[in-house]
Coordinates of C-alpha atoms in Angstrom, one line a residue:
Chain G
M1403 CA -29.5 146.2 -170.4
L1404 CA -30.1 143.1 -172.4
S1405 CA -32.8 140.8 -171.0
I1406 CA -32.2 137.1 -171.3
S1407 CA -34.2 134.1 -170.4
K1408 CA -33.7 132.3 -167.2
A1409 CA -32.4 129.2 -169.0
E1410 CA -29.7 131.2 -170.8
K1411 CA -28.8 133.0 -167.6
S1412 CA -28.2 129.8 -165.7
Y1413 CA -26.3 128.3 -168.7
I1414 CA -23.9 131.2 -168.7
Q1415 CA -23.6 131.2 -164.9
A1416 CA -22.9 127.5 -164.9
G1417 CA -20.2 127.9 -167.6
L1418 CA -18.5 130.7 -165.6
T1419 CA -18.4 128.8 -162.3
A1420 CA -17.5 125.4 -163.8
S1421 CA -13.9 124.1 -163.6
P1422 CA -12.3 124.7 -166.0
P1423 CA -14.5 127.8 -166.7
S1424 CA -16.0 128.1 -170.1
R1425 CA -17.2 131.2 -171.8
S1426 CA -19.1 131.4 -175.0
D1427 CA -16.2 132.9 -177.0
G1428 CA -13.6 130.5 -175.5
R1429 CA -11.8 133.1 -173.4
G1430 CA -10.5 132.4 -169.9
L1431 CA -12.0 134.3 -167.0
L1432 CA -9.4 137.0 -167.0
D1433 CA -8.8 137.3 -170.7
C1434 CA -9.9 140.5 -172.4
R1435 CA -11.2 140.8 -175.9
S1436 CA -8.9 142.6 -178.4
V1437 CA -9.1 146.3 -178.1
A1438 CA -8.5 148.6 -181.1
L1439 CA -7.6 152.2 -180.5
E1440 CA -6.9 155.2 -182.8
T1441 CA -6.3 158.7 -181.8
G1442 CA -6.9 161.9 -183.7
V1443 CA -10.1 160.7 -185.4
A1444 CA -11.9 164.0 -185.1
P1445 CA -10.0 166.7 -187.0
L1446 CA -11.8 169.6 -185.4
A1447 CA -11.4 168.5 -181.9
N1448 CA -8.3 169.3 -179.8
G1449 CA -7.9 165.6 -178.9
S1450 CA -9.9 162.5 -179.9
A1451 CA -9.9 158.8 -179.8
R1452 CA -11.9 155.9 -181.1
L1453 CA -12.0 152.7 -179.3
S1454 CA -13.5 149.4 -180.2
I1455 CA -13.6 146.2 -178.2
A1456 CA -13.6 143.3 -180.6
G1457 CA -15.9 145.3 -182.9
A1458 CA -18.8 144.8 -180.4
T1459 CA -18.4 147.9 -178.2
E1460 CA -17.5 151.1 -179.9
V1461 CA -16.8 154.4 -178.2
I1462 CA -15.6 157.8 -179.6
A1463 CA -14.2 160.4 -177.2
A1464 CA -13.4 163.9 -178.2
A1465 CA -12.0 166.8 -176.2
K1466 CA -12.7 170.4 -177.3
L1467 CA -11.3 173.6 -175.8
D1468 CA -13.3 176.8 -175.5
V1469 CA -12.2 180.1 -174.1
E1470 CA -14.2 181.1 -171.1
T1471 CA -14.4 184.4 -169.2
V1472 CA -13.6 184.2 -165.6
D1473 CA -16.2 186.3 -163.9
D1474 CA -18.3 186.3 -160.7
G1475 CA -21.6 185.7 -162.5
T1476 CA -20.4 183.0 -164.9
E1477 CA -19.4 179.4 -164.4
G1478 CA -15.8 180.1 -165.5
R1479 CA -13.1 179.5 -163.0
D1480 CA -9.5 180.5 -162.7
G1481 CA -7.3 177.7 -163.9
G1482 CA -9.9 176.3 -166.3
R1483 CA -12.7 173.6 -166.0
L1484 CA -13.3 170.2 -167.3
I1485 CA -16.8 168.9 -168.2
C1486 CA -17.4 165.3 -169.2
T1487 CA -20.5 164.2 -171.0
V1488 CA -21.5 160.8 -172.2
S1489 CA -24.1 160.3 -174.8
C1490 CA -25.4 156.9 -175.9
S1491 CA -26.6 156.5 -179.4
P1492 CA -30.1 155.0 -179.6
S1493 CA -28.7 152.5 -182.1
A1494 CA -26.5 151.1 -179.4
Y1495 CA -29.5 150.4 -177.2
P1496 CA -32.4 149.7 -179.5
N1497 CA -34.4 147.9 -176.7
L1498 CA -34.4 150.9 -174.4
S1499 CA -37.0 153.6 -174.4
S1500 CA -35.8 157.2 -174.7
S1501 CA -36.4 158.0 -171.0
T1502 CA -34.4 154.9 -169.9
L1503 CA -31.6 155.9 -172.3
D1504 CA -31.6 159.4 -170.8
D1505 CA -31.2 157.9 -167.4
L1506 CA -28.4 155.7 -168.6
Q1507 CA -26.6 158.6 -170.1
A1508 CA -27.0 160.6 -166.9
D1509 CA -25.5 157.8 -164.9
L1510 CA -22.5 157.3 -167.1
T1511 CA -22.0 161.0 -167.3
S1512 CA -22.0 161.5 -163.5
L1513 CA -19.6 158.6 -163.0
L1514 CA -17.1 159.8 -165.6
H1515 CA -17.5 163.5 -164.6
T1516 CA -17.1 162.9 -160.8
T1517 CA -14.1 160.7 -161.4
L1518 CA -12.2 162.9 -163.9
T1519 CA -13.0 166.3 -162.5
H1520 CA -11.7 165.6 -159.1
P1521 CA -9.4 168.5 -158.1
T1522 CA -6.4 166.1 -157.7
L1523 CA -6.5 165.3 -161.4
H1524 CA -7.0 168.8 -162.7
P1525 CA -4.4 169.8 -165.4
Q1526 CA -2.5 172.9 -164.4
N1527 CA -2.2 174.4 -167.9
L1528 CA -5.8 175.4 -168.6
G1529 CA -5.5 179.0 -167.5
I1530 CA -4.9 181.7 -170.1
L1531 CA -5.0 185.0 -168.2
P1532 CA -5.2 184.8 -164.4
G1533 CA -8.5 186.3 -163.3
K1534 CA -9.7 186.9 -166.8
K1535 CA -9.7 184.0 -169.3
S1536 CA -9.3 180.3 -169.0
W1537 CA -9.9 177.2 -171.1
L1538 CA -13.1 175.1 -170.7
L1539 CA -12.2 171.6 -171.6
S1540 CA -15.3 169.6 -172.6
L1541 CA -14.9 165.9 -173.0
D1542 CA -17.7 164.3 -175.0
V1543 CA -17.9 160.6 -175.2
L1544 CA -20.3 158.9 -177.6
V1545 CA -21.2 155.2 -177.2
L1546 CA -21.9 153.9 -180.7
A1547 CA -22.4 150.3 -179.9
D1548 CA -22.6 148.3 -176.7
G1549 CA -21.3 144.8 -176.8
G1550 CA -20.6 144.7 -173.0
N1551 CA -18.0 146.4 -170.8
V1552 CA -18.9 149.9 -171.8
L1553 CA -17.5 151.3 -168.5
D1554 CA -13.9 150.2 -169.2
A1555 CA -14.2 151.4 -172.8
L1556 CA -15.4 154.8 -171.6
F1557 CA -12.5 155.3 -169.3
L1558 CA -10.0 154.0 -171.9
A1559 CA -11.3 156.2 -174.6
S1560 CA -11.4 159.2 -172.3
R1561 CA -7.9 158.7 -171.2
A1562 CA -6.7 158.4 -174.9
A1563 CA -8.6 161.5 -175.9
L1564 CA -7.2 163.5 -173.0
W1565 CA -3.7 162.2 -173.7
D1566 CA -4.1 163.3 -177.2
T1567 CA -5.4 166.8 -176.3
R1568 CA -3.2 169.7 -177.3
V1569 CA -3.8 173.1 -175.6
P1570 CA -3.1 175.9 -178.0
R1571 CA -0.3 178.2 -177.0
T1572 CA -1.4 181.7 -176.0
R1573 CA 0.5 184.9 -175.5
G1574 CA -0.6 187.7 -173.2
V1575 CA -1.1 191.1 -174.7
E1576 CA -0.9 194.2 -172.6
Y1577 CA -1.9 197.7 -173.3
K1578 CA 0.0 199.9 -170.9
A1579 CA -0.9 203.5 -170.0
R1580 CA 2.1 205.8 -170.3
G1581 CA 3.7 207.0 -167.2
R1582 CA 3.1 203.9 -165.2
T1583 CA 6.5 202.4 -165.6
A1584 CA 6.2 200.6 -162.4
A1585 CA 3.6 198.3 -163.8
T1586 CA 5.9 195.9 -165.6
A1587 CA 4.6 192.8 -167.3
T1588 CA 3.6 190.5 -164.6
G1589 CA -0.2 190.2 -164.6
G1590 CA -0.6 189.7 -168.3
Q1591 CA 1.3 186.6 -168.7
G1592 CA -0.5 183.3 -169.1
E1593 CA 0.1 180.6 -166.6
G1594 CA 3.2 178.7 -167.1
G1595 CA 4.9 181.8 -168.5
R1596 CA 4.6 180.8 -172.2
G1597 CA 5.3 183.2 -174.9
D1598 CA 6.7 186.8 -174.9
M1599 CA 4.7 189.9 -174.2
D1600 CA 3.6 192.5 -176.7
V1601 CA 3.6 195.8 -175.0
D1602 CA 1.7 198.6 -176.9
Q1603 CA 2.4 202.1 -175.8
E1604 CA -0.8 204.2 -175.6
V1605 CA -1.1 207.9 -175.2
Q1606 CA -2.9 208.6 -172.0
S1607 CA -5.8 211.1 -172.3
G1608 CA -6.3 213.6 -169.6
F1609 CA -10.0 212.9 -169.7
D1610 CA -9.4 209.2 -169.1
S1611 CA -11.4 208.3 -166.0
R1612 CA -11.3 204.5 -166.4
M1613 CA -10.3 202.8 -163.2
I1614 CA -8.4 200.0 -164.9
H1615 CA -5.3 201.3 -166.6
R1616 CA -4.2 197.9 -167.8
A1617 CA -6.4 196.0 -170.1
T1618 CA -5.2 192.5 -170.9
D1619 CA -6.0 190.2 -173.7
F1620 CA -4.3 187.3 -175.4
E1621 CA -3.5 186.1 -178.8
L1622 CA -2.7 182.8 -180.4
P1623 CA 0.8 182.8 -181.9
D1624 CA 1.2 181.0 -185.2
Y1625 CA 3.3 178.0 -184.4
W1626 CA 4.3 174.8 -186.1
D1627 CA 2.6 172.4 -183.7
E1628 CA -0.9 172.3 -182.3
G1629 CA 0.2 173.2 -178.8
E1630 CA 1.3 171.6 -175.6
V1631 CA -0.1 168.5 -174.0
L1632 CA -2.2 168.6 -170.9
E1633 CA -0.2 168.8 -167.8
G1634 CA -0.2 165.6 -165.8
R1635 CA -1.6 163.5 -168.5
E1636 CA 0.0 160.4 -167.0
R1637 CA -2.4 160.8 -164.1
W1638 CA -5.7 160.1 -165.9
P1639 CA -7.0 156.9 -164.5
V1640 CA -7.9 153.6 -166.2
A1641 CA -10.9 151.7 -165.0
V1642 CA -11.3 148.0 -164.7
T1643 CA -14.7 146.3 -164.1
L1644 CA -14.7 143.1 -162.2
N1645 CA -17.8 141.1 -162.8
L1646 CA -18.6 139.2 -159.7
E1647 CA -20.1 135.7 -159.8
P1648 CA -19.2 134.4 -156.4
P1649 CA -16.8 132.7 -155.8
I1650 CA -15.2 133.8 -159.1
H1651 CA -14.8 137.1 -160.9
F1652 CA -14.2 137.7 -164.5
L1653 CA -13.1 140.5 -166.8
D1654 CA -14.5 142.1 -170.0
A1655 CA -18.0 140.7 -170.0
T1656 CA -20.1 140.5 -173.1
S1657 CA -23.6 141.9 -172.9
Q1658 CA -25.1 138.4 -172.3
E1659 CA -22.6 137.8 -169.5
E1660 CA -23.4 141.2 -168.0
A1661 CA -27.1 140.3 -168.0
A1662 CA -26.4 136.9 -166.4
S1663 CA -24.2 138.2 -163.6
P1664 CA -25.3 141.8 -162.8
L1665 CA -23.1 142.5 -159.8
R1666 CA -20.0 144.5 -160.8
L1667 CA -17.2 146.3 -159.1
L1668 CA -15.7 149.2 -161.0
L1669 CA -12.2 150.2 -159.9
A1670 CA -10.4 153.2 -161.4
F1671 CA -6.7 153.5 -160.8
A1672 CA -4.1 156.0 -161.7
F1673 CA -0.4 155.2 -161.9
P1674 CA 1.7 158.3 -161.4
Q1675 CA 5.3 157.8 -162.3
E1676 CA 7.0 158.4 -159.0
T1677 CA 4.4 157.5 -156.4
P1678 CA 2.6 154.3 -155.8
P1679 CA -0.7 153.7 -157.6
V1680 CA -3.8 155.5 -156.3
M1681 CA -7.4 154.6 -156.5
Q1682 CA -9.5 157.3 -158.2
A1683 CA -13.0 155.7 -158.1
M1684 CA -14.7 152.7 -156.8
R1685 CA -18.3 151.7 -157.3
M1686 CA -20.3 148.7 -156.6
L1687 CA -23.0 148.3 -159.3
G1688 CA -25.9 146.0 -159.5
P1689 CA -27.8 143.9 -156.9
G1690 CA -25.8 141.7 -154.6
E1691 CA -23.5 141.8 -151.6
V1692 CA -19.9 141.1 -150.9
V1693 CA -18.0 140.3 -147.7
L1694 CA -15.2 142.6 -146.7
T1695 CA -12.5 139.9 -146.9
E1696 CA -13.5 139.1 -150.5
L1697 CA -13.5 142.8 -151.3
K1698 CA -9.8 143.1 -150.2
E1699 CA -8.8 140.4 -152.6
L1700 CA -10.9 141.9 -155.4
I1701 CA -9.3 145.3 -155.0
K1702 CA -5.8 143.8 -154.9
A1703 CA -6.5 141.8 -158.1
G1704 CA -8.2 144.8 -159.7
E1705 CA -5.0 146.9 -159.2
N1706 CA -3.0 144.3 -161.1
Y1707 CA -5.4 144.2 -164.0
A1708 CA -5.5 147.9 -164.1
R1709 CA -1.7 148.1 -164.2
A1710 CA -1.6 145.7 -167.1
M1711 CA -4.2 147.7 -168.9
H1712 CA -2.5 151.0 -168.1
A1713 CA 0.8 149.7 -169.5
A1714 CA -0.8 148.4 -172.7
L1715 CA -2.7 151.7 -173.2
N1716 CA 0.4 153.8 -172.7
T1717 CA 2.4 151.7 -175.2
K1718 CA -0.4 152.1 -177.8
L1719 CA -0.7 155.8 -177.2
R1720 CA 3.0 156.4 -177.7
E1721 CA 2.8 154.3 -180.9
E1722 CA -0.1 156.4 -182.1
E1723 CA 1.9 159.6 -181.4
V1724 CA 4.8 158.3 -183.5
R1725 CA 2.5 157.2 -186.3
R1726 CA 0.7 160.6 -186.4
N1727 CA 3.9 162.6 -186.4
Q1728 CA 5.2 160.5 -189.3
R1729 CA 2.0 161.1 -191.2
A1730 CA 2.2 164.8 -190.6
R1731 CA 5.8 164.9 -191.8
E1732 CA 4.9 163.0 -195.0
R1733 CA 2.0 165.4 -195.7
F1734 CA 4.4 168.3 -195.1
E1735 CA 6.9 166.8 -197.6
L1736 CA 4.1 166.4 -200.1
H1737 CA 3.0 170.0 -200.0
R1738 CA 6.5 171.5 -200.1
Chain D
M844 CA -36.6 180.1 -173.2
A845 CA -38.0 181.2 -169.8
Q846 CA -41.5 181.7 -171.2
A847 CA -41.8 178.1 -172.4
N848 CA -41.4 176.5 -169.0
F849 CA -42.6 179.3 -166.8
D850 CA -44.3 178.0 -163.7
R851 CA -47.0 180.3 -162.7
R852 CA -48.0 178.4 -159.6
R853 CA -44.7 179.3 -157.9
I854 CA -43.0 182.4 -156.8
N855 CA -40.4 182.8 -159.5
G856 CA -37.1 184.3 -158.6
P857 CA -35.3 186.7 -160.9
E858 CA -33.7 185.2 -164.0
E859 CA -30.2 185.8 -162.8
S860 CA -29.4 185.7 -159.1
H861 CA -26.4 185.1 -156.9
P862 CA -26.1 183.4 -153.6
P863 CA -25.4 185.9 -150.8
I864 CA -21.8 186.1 -149.6
F865 CA -21.4 186.4 -145.9
G866 CA -18.0 187.9 -145.4
A867 CA -17.8 187.8 -141.7
E868 CA -19.0 184.2 -141.4
E869 CA -16.5 183.1 -144.1
L870 CA -13.7 184.6 -142.0
V871 CA -14.9 182.7 -139.0
H872 CA -14.9 179.4 -140.9
G873 CA -11.5 180.1 -142.4
S874 CA -9.9 180.9 -139.1
R875 CA -11.4 177.8 -137.3
W876 CA -9.8 175.2 -139.3
K877 CA -6.7 175.0 -141.6
A878 CA -5.2 172.2 -143.5
G879 CA -2.9 170.1 -141.3
Q880 CA -4.7 170.9 -138.1
P881 CA -6.6 168.2 -136.1
R882 CA -10.3 168.1 -136.6
D883 CA -12.2 170.6 -134.5
S884 CA -15.4 169.9 -132.5
R885 CA -15.0 166.1 -132.6
K886 CA -12.6 163.2 -132.8
P887 CA -11.6 161.8 -136.2
E888 CA -13.5 158.6 -135.6
D889 CA -16.6 160.2 -134.1
I890 CA -19.8 160.6 -136.1
R891 CA -22.3 163.4 -135.7
R892 CA -25.2 162.9 -133.4
I893 CA -28.2 161.3 -135.2
F894 CA -31.8 162.0 -134.6
L895 CA -33.9 159.3 -136.4
K896 CA -37.6 158.9 -136.0
S897 CA -40.0 156.7 -138.1
G898 CA -43.6 157.2 -138.9
L899 CA -43.7 161.0 -139.1
I900 CA -45.6 161.1 -142.4
D901 CA -49.1 159.8 -141.8
Q902 CA -50.4 159.2 -145.3
A903 CA -47.3 157.2 -146.4
N904 CA -47.0 153.5 -145.9
G905 CA -43.7 154.0 -144.1
S906 CA -41.6 157.0 -143.3
A907 CA -38.6 158.2 -141.5
Y908 CA -36.9 161.5 -140.7
I909 CA -33.2 161.8 -140.0
E910 CA -31.2 164.7 -138.8
T911 CA -27.4 164.8 -138.3
E912 CA -26.5 168.3 -137.4
R913 CA -26.9 170.2 -140.7
T914 CA -28.2 167.3 -142.8
K915 CA -32.0 166.9 -142.6
I916 CA -33.8 164.4 -144.7
A917 CA -37.4 163.2 -144.8
C918 CA -38.2 159.9 -146.4
A919 CA -41.6 158.4 -147.3
I920 CA -42.4 154.9 -148.7
Y921 CA -45.4 154.2 -150.8
G922 CA -46.4 150.8 -151.9
P923 CA -45.9 148.0 -152.7
R924 CA -48.4 148.8 -155.4
Q925 CA -49.1 147.4 -158.8
S926 CA -46.5 148.4 -161.5
K927 CA -48.0 150.8 -164.0
N928 CA -46.5 149.3 -167.1
T929 CA -48.0 146.2 -168.4
S930 CA -45.0 144.0 -168.9
F931 CA -44.7 141.2 -166.4
N932 CA -41.9 141.4 -163.9
E933 CA -41.0 138.5 -161.7
K934 CA -39.2 140.7 -159.2
G935 CA -40.6 143.9 -157.7
K936 CA -39.1 147.3 -158.6
L937 CA -37.6 149.7 -156.1
N938 CA -38.0 153.2 -157.3
V939 CA -35.9 155.8 -155.5
E940 CA -36.3 159.5 -156.0
V941 CA -34.4 162.3 -154.3
K942 CA -35.6 165.8 -154.3
F943 CA -34.0 168.9 -152.9
T944 CA -36.0 171.7 -151.4
P945 CA -35.1 175.1 -153.1
F946 CA -33.5 176.3 -149.8
S947 CA -31.5 173.2 -149.0
C948 CA -28.2 174.3 -150.4
D949 CA -26.1 177.4 -150.4
R950 CA -27.2 178.2 -153.9
R951 CA -30.9 178.0 -154.5
R952 CA -32.1 174.9 -156.2
A953 CA -34.9 175.9 -158.6
P954 CA -38.0 173.7 -158.3
M955 CA -38.5 171.3 -161.2
R956 CA -35.2 172.2 -163.0
D957 CA -32.4 171.1 -160.6
A958 CA -34.4 169.9 -157.7
E959 CA -33.7 166.3 -158.5
D960 CA -30.5 164.6 -158.1
R961 CA -30.2 161.3 -159.9
S962 CA -26.7 160.4 -158.8
I963 CA -27.8 160.4 -155.1
A964 CA -30.9 158.4 -156.0
V965 CA -28.8 155.8 -157.8
A966 CA -26.4 155.6 -154.9
I967 CA -29.2 155.0 -152.4
H968 CA -30.9 152.5 -154.7
Q969 CA -27.6 150.6 -155.0
A970 CA -27.3 150.4 -151.2
L971 CA -30.9 149.3 -150.7
I972 CA -31.7 147.0 -153.6
S973 CA -30.0 143.9 -152.2
S974 CA -31.6 144.2 -148.8
V975 CA -35.2 144.3 -149.9
R976 CA -36.8 140.9 -150.7
L977 CA -38.2 142.0 -154.1
E978 CA -38.6 138.4 -155.2
L979 CA -41.7 138.2 -152.9
L980 CA -43.3 141.1 -154.7
P981 CA -43.8 140.2 -158.4
K982 CA -45.4 142.8 -160.7
S983 CA -45.2 145.5 -158.0
T984 CA -43.3 148.7 -157.3
I985 CA -42.1 150.3 -154.1
D986 CA -41.6 154.0 -154.3
V987 CA -39.1 155.7 -152.0
F988 CA -39.2 159.4 -152.0
L989 CA -36.6 161.4 -150.2
T990 CA -36.8 165.1 -149.5
V991 CA -33.6 166.8 -148.6
I992 CA -34.6 169.7 -146.3
E993 CA -31.0 170.7 -145.6
A994 CA -27.9 169.4 -147.1
D995 CA -24.4 169.4 -145.8
G996 CA -22.4 167.7 -148.6
I997 CA -23.4 165.0 -151.0
E998 CA -21.7 162.3 -149.0
G999 CA -23.7 163.1 -145.8
C1000 CA -26.8 163.2 -147.9
I1001 CA -26.2 159.7 -149.4
A1002 CA -25.2 158.1 -146.1
S1003 CA -28.1 159.6 -144.1
G1004 CA -30.5 159.0 -146.9
I1005 CA -29.7 155.3 -147.0
V1006 CA -30.3 155.0 -143.2
A1007 CA -33.5 156.9 -143.4
A1008 CA -34.8 155.0 -146.4
S1009 CA -34.0 151.6 -144.8
T1010 CA -35.7 152.7 -141.6
A1011 CA -38.8 153.8 -143.6
L1012 CA -38.9 150.5 -145.4
A1013 CA -38.9 148.7 -142.1
D1014 CA -41.6 151.1 -140.8
G1015 CA -43.6 150.3 -143.9
G1016 CA -43.5 146.6 -143.1
I1017 CA -41.6 145.7 -146.3
E1018 CA -39.7 142.4 -146.0
M1019 CA -36.0 142.9 -145.9
I1020 CA -33.0 140.6 -145.1
G1021 CA -31.6 143.3 -142.8
L1022 CA -31.4 146.9 -142.1
V1023 CA -28.8 148.9 -144.1
V1024 CA -26.6 151.3 -142.4
S1025 CA -24.2 153.6 -144.2
C1026 CA -21.4 156.0 -143.2
A1027 CA -19.0 158.2 -145.1
A1028 CA -15.3 158.7 -144.3
S1029 CA -12.8 161.1 -145.7
V1030 CA -9.0 160.8 -145.8
V1031 CA -7.5 164.1 -144.6
G1032 CA -3.8 164.0 -144.5
S1033 CA -2.9 160.9 -142.6
E1034 CA -6.1 160.8 -140.6
T1035 CA -9.5 159.2 -141.5
W1036 CA -12.4 161.4 -140.5
L1037 CA -15.8 159.6 -140.2
D1038 CA -19.0 161.3 -141.3
P1039 CA -17.4 164.4 -142.8
T1040 CA -19.2 167.6 -143.3
E1041 CA -19.2 169.4 -146.7
A1042 CA -16.2 171.6 -145.7
E1043 CA -14.3 168.6 -144.5
T1044 CA -14.9 166.7 -147.7
Q1045 CA -13.7 169.6 -149.8
S1046 CA -10.4 169.7 -147.9
S1047 CA -9.9 165.9 -148.1
E1048 CA -8.1 163.9 -150.8
G1049 CA -10.7 161.2 -151.1
T1050 CA -14.0 160.0 -149.7
V1051 CA -15.6 156.5 -149.2
I1052 CA -19.2 155.8 -148.6
L1053 CA -19.8 152.3 -147.3
S1054 CA -23.2 150.7 -146.9
C1055 CA -23.5 147.4 -145.2
I1056 CA -26.0 145.0 -143.6
P1057 CA -24.7 144.6 -140.1
A1058 CA -26.9 141.6 -139.4
L1059 CA -25.2 139.6 -142.2
G1060 CA -21.9 141.3 -142.2
T1061 CA -22.1 142.0 -145.9
I1062 CA -21.4 145.1 -148.0
T1063 CA -24.2 146.3 -150.3
S1064 CA -22.5 149.4 -151.7
L1065 CA -19.1 150.9 -151.9
W1066 CA -18.6 154.3 -153.4
Q1067 CA -15.3 156.0 -153.5
S1068 CA -14.2 159.2 -155.2
G1069 CA -11.0 161.2 -155.1
Q1070 CA -7.5 160.0 -154.6
M1071 CA -6.8 157.3 -152.2
R1072 CA -4.1 154.6 -151.7
Q1073 CA -5.3 151.0 -151.8
H1074 CA -4.4 150.4 -148.1
D1075 CA -6.3 153.6 -147.1
V1076 CA -9.4 152.3 -148.8
L1077 CA -9.2 149.0 -147.0
R1078 CA -8.4 150.7 -143.7
V1079 CA -11.4 153.0 -144.1
S1080 CA -13.6 150.1 -145.2
L1081 CA -12.7 148.2 -142.0
L1082 CA -13.2 151.3 -139.8
V1083 CA -16.6 152.3 -141.1
P1084 CA -18.5 149.2 -140.2
S1085 CA -16.9 149.0 -136.7
R1086 CA -18.2 152.5 -136.0
A1087 CA -21.4 152.5 -138.0
Y1088 CA -23.4 149.9 -136.0
F1089 CA -25.6 151.9 -133.7

């Protein structure tokens, strides 16, 4: 993004490849800048997170749930959908023209969307009424400032927002025509069998020529919490970008370093609890080539970095949950 | 909304339309292959037959046409020409655009609106950029236009598009350090299927597209999506180049 002079470029490259390597902020090659994360920053979203890498890169992610009708003509699908969008604030990229910014947004969106919407990651509790209604989960990520390493920040913030997302509980409502006792409540129940069923008895008219005798709808029961978490939230991947400056690679580049060594390898890993880690996305970005043997080493190293990042993020997210529960309890005490 | 960007020069379809559903054909497809069965019609490590011809488009500086069963792509190269913007650029610019014909996919792709696919263009650009000697062409631009006439999955489009574009660049006499070849592979169960079709990709857990310069033995692009184990990725990455040199 940033364009730097040849002299600066070679100065940075020389520093990175020197032994011992030196970076402008005194970090080692594999050191990350400090990352600050807070969840629940958008009160109207179903899940949100704000992430900042050393105050230089700032990303807000928010997940919002909408009810969608599952129909032939519409986009809605049984079991729900996930749509990811990345938008970049023009203030984050003051040097880019609006068309370049649009392209950048489209690239980031397609990367995040294709990675997170893969069927193997789909949460199972986004259905409401089978064949009728489902949740549309839209994840919007906003890049407020880019101080380098936006890709890792995007995936971290998305994971935190999706982790924080609560799906409201729903209860199926069924209107049953009299005389059809055989039709017991099976179809009206939401996936996962949550909630009881309200069965309204309706007097059947002799002139009723409707084909469907059972209309189903749902309601939101009033409950003390905001709903249940997304199913399989441990599966959301974390991404790590390896910046390649052969023969070395380094992590968490600043924007100057990104401009100086443009070849990057993005690796997204998921760490399910029972099974070994799986790779969810891999992209080579920027001009340059690698040899297969190097690549093997890079992927192995990347998995270890991603595991460390995953562990740190999980600890932070659990901490955040405890903190927010405590805050909610205090507020409850205050209003009592 | 429709009035604002209404294109009078084209035959406009109705506002709302649905792709036709071929019940009988669907059944045939479903009965042919089920999860867990071995691949039909070819071996797991076989690729589809390729028809590749360069120089089919006369007015372009270089061109190529590639056909692998149901994937058909035409590629034309224009340039190198002077960059339009005034800022000085030490290196040349490679501009890749991918357009779909309205009839290329199951669902109609409306012209102008969703004819362009940037993600495919970005993938092709990534695979080609390090092979072209852009440092010899300051202040200039090379345009690569790909037209997808028939598509059989994104992966097939990207892989065939890269081969076609690289051939067209060579046909256009643009200096390169080597030809780029590319192949996709999907992991289906415990097997690795090279050059998957759309249906095969959908039934797979993960897909890798690998682009390399065989002359130098280097990899220019690696694109993986879906769920794969680390050793699977490496196995596929080893397998693809061994089969992709043709």
